[in-house]
XYZ file of C-alpha atoms in Angstrom:
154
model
C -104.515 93.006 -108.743
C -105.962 93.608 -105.338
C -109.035 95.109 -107.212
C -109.326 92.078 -109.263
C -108.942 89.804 -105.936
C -111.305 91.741 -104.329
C -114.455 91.266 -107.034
C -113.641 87.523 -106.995
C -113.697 87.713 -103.504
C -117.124 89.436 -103.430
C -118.750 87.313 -105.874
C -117.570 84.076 -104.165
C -119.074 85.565 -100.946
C -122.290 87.051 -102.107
C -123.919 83.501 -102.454
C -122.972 82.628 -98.948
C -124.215 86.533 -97.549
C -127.644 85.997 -99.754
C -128.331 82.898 -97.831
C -127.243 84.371 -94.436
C -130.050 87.413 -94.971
C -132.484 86.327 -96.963
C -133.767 89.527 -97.217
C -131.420 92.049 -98.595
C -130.365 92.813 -102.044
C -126.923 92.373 -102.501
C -125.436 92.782 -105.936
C -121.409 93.572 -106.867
C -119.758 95.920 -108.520
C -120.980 94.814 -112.088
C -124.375 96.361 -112.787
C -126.392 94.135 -114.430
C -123.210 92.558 -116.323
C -122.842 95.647 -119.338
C -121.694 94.634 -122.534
C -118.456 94.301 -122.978
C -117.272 96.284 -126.093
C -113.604 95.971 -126.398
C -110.597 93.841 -124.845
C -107.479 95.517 -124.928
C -104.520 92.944 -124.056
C -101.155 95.233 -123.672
C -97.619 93.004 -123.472
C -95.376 94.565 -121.860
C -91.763 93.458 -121.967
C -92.123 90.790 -124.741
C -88.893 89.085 -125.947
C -90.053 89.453 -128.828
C -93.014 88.861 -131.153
C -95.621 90.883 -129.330
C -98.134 89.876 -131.488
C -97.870 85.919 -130.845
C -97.967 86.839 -127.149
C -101.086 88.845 -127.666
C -102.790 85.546 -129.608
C -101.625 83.473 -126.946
C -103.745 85.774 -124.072
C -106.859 86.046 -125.985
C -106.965 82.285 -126.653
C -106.764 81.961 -122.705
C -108.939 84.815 -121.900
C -112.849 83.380 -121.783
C -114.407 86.542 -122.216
C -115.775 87.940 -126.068
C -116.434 91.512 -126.980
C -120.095 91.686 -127.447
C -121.119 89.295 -124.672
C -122.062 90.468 -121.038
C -119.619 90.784 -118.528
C -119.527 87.819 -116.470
C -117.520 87.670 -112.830
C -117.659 83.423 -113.890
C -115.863 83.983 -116.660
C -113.476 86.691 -115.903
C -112.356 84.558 -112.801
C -111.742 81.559 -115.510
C -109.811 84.205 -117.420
C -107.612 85.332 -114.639
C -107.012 81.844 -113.619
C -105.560 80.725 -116.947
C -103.779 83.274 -117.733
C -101.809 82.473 -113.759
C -102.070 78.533 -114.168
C -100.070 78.935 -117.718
C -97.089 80.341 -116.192
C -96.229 82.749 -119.159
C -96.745 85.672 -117.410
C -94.860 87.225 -114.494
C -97.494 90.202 -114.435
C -101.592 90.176 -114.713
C -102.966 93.202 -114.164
C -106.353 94.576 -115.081
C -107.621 98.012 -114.000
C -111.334 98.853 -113.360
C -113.583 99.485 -116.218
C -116.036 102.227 -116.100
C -118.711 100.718 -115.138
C -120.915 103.478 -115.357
C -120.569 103.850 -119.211
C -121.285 101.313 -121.124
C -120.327 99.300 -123.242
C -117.435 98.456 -121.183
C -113.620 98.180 -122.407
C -111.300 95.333 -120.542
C -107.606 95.862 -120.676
C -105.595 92.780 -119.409
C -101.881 94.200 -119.141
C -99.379 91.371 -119.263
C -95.917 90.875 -118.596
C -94.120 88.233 -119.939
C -91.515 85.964 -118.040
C -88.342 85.915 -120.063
C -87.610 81.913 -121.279
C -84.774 80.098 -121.265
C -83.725 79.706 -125.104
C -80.366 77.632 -124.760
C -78.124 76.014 -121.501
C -74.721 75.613 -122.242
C -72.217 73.272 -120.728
C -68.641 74.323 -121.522
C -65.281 72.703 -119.988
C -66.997 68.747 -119.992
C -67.100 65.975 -122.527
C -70.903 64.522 -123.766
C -71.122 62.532 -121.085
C -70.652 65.425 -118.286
C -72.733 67.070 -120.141
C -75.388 64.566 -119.951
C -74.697 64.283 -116.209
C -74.972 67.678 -115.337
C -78.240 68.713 -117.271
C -79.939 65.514 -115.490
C -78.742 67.726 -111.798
C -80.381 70.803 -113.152
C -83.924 71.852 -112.482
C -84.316 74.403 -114.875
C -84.597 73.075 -118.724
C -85.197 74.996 -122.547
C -88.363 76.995 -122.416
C -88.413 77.448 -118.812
C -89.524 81.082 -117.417
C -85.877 82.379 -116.431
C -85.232 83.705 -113.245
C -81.822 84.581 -112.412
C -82.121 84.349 -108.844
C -82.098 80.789 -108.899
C -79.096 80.388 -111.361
C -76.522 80.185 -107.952
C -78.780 77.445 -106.655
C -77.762 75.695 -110.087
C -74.209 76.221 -109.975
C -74.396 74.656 -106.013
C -76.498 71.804 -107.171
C -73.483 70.764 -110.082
């Protein structure tokens, strides 16, 4: 990750450096933006169905095997696959730059969901009451270090 943050610091900063010295060649990491020839997409810790999870990456990822790397585009990547909150994890290591075509992996780690709440000792109504208290819902990611802020909040 700190890789990644670094390269998208560097190419929002080489714009600003190329106008401060006019000059010099500055160019990052990417040499002339290789082709990219594969994107791997690893989920780790699924709940299940890997393979949905995998569709569900690539649909968010903005980058396509064949095309030329592009910092643009891997930043838009990175960015939706954070903004969607479905994973607790983005990592992707360095390509080899040096060999092209390039190969992306994008290793993910999925945020376990919240399938079902249940409310037992109350009639409807309770119920009713007590789900409108809570801030965590169905299909939330689940974390359980909130779940005693939950129980303090009903």
């Amino acid at each position: 990750m700190r890789q990644t943050f670094c390269r998208l610091l560097i190419c929002f900063m080489l714009p600003v450096f190329g106008e401060l010295f006019p000059g010099t060649v500055l160019h990052a990491q990417t040499p002339q933006n290789p082709v990219i020839g594969e994107i791997r997409i690893d989920i780790r810790e699924a709940p299940s169905r890997p393979g949905y999870w995998e569709n569900v990456a690539r649909n968010l990822i903005y980058l396509e095997e064949g095309e030329r790397f592009s910092d643009e585009k891997f930043a838009q990547s990175i960015q939706a696959l954070t903004n969607s909150t479905l994973f607790k994890s983005i990592d992707v290591p360095d390509p080899d730059w040096d060999t092209p075509p390039i190969t992306l992996e994008f290793r993910l780690v999925v945020f376990p969901r919240i399938e079902d709440i249940r409310i037992s000792g109350g009639f409807p109504v309770l119920e009713r009451e007590i789900r409108n208290v809570m801030t965590i819902t169905v299909a939330d990611p689940f974390d359980p270090e909130i779940l005693p802020e939950q129980a303090e909040q009903v």
